[in-house]
């Protein structure tokens, strides 16, 4: 099983948090949850189901888009 799995999205979220953004704590929290879900989903054995994985992705992506103004779709 993978111990960590940093995604492109979570990496960008942490970089933004490191700039001192006012929502830094929330950015780090959602980035970690998404990384943990990614590791569990792609791990062997798989410990995270698709529903949880996609939920963590959606929450991280939504936060990123709310903060940056990037289109959600």
Tab-separated table of C-alpha atoms in Angstrom:
chain	number	residue	atom	x	y	z
A	1	UNK	CA	0.000	0.000	0.000
A	2	UNK	CA	1.134	3.542	-0.729
A	3	UNK	CA	1.987	5.603	2.340
A	4	UNK	CA	1.544	8.955	0.635
A	5	UNK	CA	0.262	10.036	-2.721
A	6	UNK	CA	0.552	13.769	-3.417
A	7	UNK	CA	-1.571	14.845	-6.354
A	8	UNK	CA	-1.090	17.846	-8.606
A	9	UNK	CA	-4.160	19.511	-7.086
A	10	UNK	CA	-3.069	18.934	-3.489
A	11	UNK	CA	0.412	20.188	-4.286
A	12	UNK	CA	-0.999	23.441	-5.692
A	13	UNK	CA	-3.277	23.756	-2.662
A	14	UNK	CA	-0.328	23.433	-0.271
A	15	UNK	CA	1.711	25.936	-2.283
A	16	UNK	CA	-1.125	28.452	-2.008
A	17	UNK	CA	-1.460	27.755	1.724
A	18	UNK	CA	2.273	28.363	2.162
A	19	UNK	CA	1.846	31.903	0.812
A	20	UNK	CA	-0.095	32.731	3.973
A	21	UNK	CA	-3.532	32.606	2.388
A	22	UNK	CA	-6.346	33.357	4.835
A	23	UNK	CA	-7.829	29.880	4.213
A	24	UNK	CA	-4.486	28.070	4.542
A	25	UNK	CA	-5.685	25.673	7.231
A	26	UNK	CA	-8.676	24.622	5.140
A	27	UNK	CA	-6.481	24.220	2.047
A	28	UNK	CA	-4.078	21.931	3.908
A	29	UNK	CA	-6.926	19.923	5.456
A	30	UNK	CA	-8.639	19.246	2.113
A	31	UNK	CA	-5.312	18.535	0.384
A	32	UNK	CA	-4.396	15.942	3.021
A	33	UNK	CA	-7.827	14.305	2.858
A	34	UNK	CA	-7.574	14.056	-0.927
A	35	UNK	CA	-4.030	12.623	-0.761
A	36	UNK	CA	-5.062	10.075	1.860
A	37	UNK	CA	-8.093	9.044	-0.206
A	38	UNK	CA	-5.936	8.775	-3.335
A	39	UNK	CA	-3.427	6.535	-1.583
A	40	UNK	CA	-6.224	4.333	-0.242
A	41	UNK	CA	-8.058	4.149	-3.546
A	42	UNK	CA	-5.004	3.201	-5.609
A	43	UNK	CA	-3.362	1.124	-2.876
A	44	UNK	CA	-3.110	-2.619	-2.751
A	45	UNK	CA	-5.224	-3.620	-0.957
A	46	UNK	CA	-7.668	-0.851	-1.791
A	47	UNK	CA	-8.902	0.731	1.445
A	48	UNK	CA	-10.960	3.610	0.027
A	49	UNK	CA	-13.952	3.127	-2.238
A	50	UNK	CA	-14.800	5.239	-5.280
A	51	UNK	CA	-17.478	7.213	-3.439
A	52	UNK	CA	-15.093	8.434	-0.736
A	53	UNK	CA	-12.298	9.095	-3.252
A	54	UNK	CA	-14.540	11.173	-5.508
A	55	UNK	CA	-16.021	12.994	-2.533
A	56	UNK	CA	-12.579	14.041	-1.303
A	57	UNK	CA	-11.620	15.118	-4.810
A	58	UNK	CA	-14.826	17.130	-5.219
A	59	UNK	CA	-14.370	18.943	-1.896
A	60	UNK	CA	-10.727	19.763	-2.674
A	61	UNK	CA	-11.524	20.904	-6.213
A	62	UNK	CA	-14.473	23.007	-5.047
A	63	UNK	CA	-12.336	24.791	-2.463
A	64	UNK	CA	-9.585	25.401	-5.027
A	65	UNK	CA	-12.070	26.853	-7.517
A	66	UNK	CA	-13.806	28.993	-4.887
A	67	UNK	CA	-10.482	30.522	-3.868
A	68	UNK	CA	-8.815	30.907	-7.263
A	69	UNK	CA	-11.839	31.640	-9.417
A	70	UNK	CA	-10.889	28.777	-11.714
A	71	UNK	CA	-13.859	27.193	-13.459
A	72	UNK	CA	-15.184	24.169	-11.589
A	73	UNK	CA	-16.030	22.347	-14.790
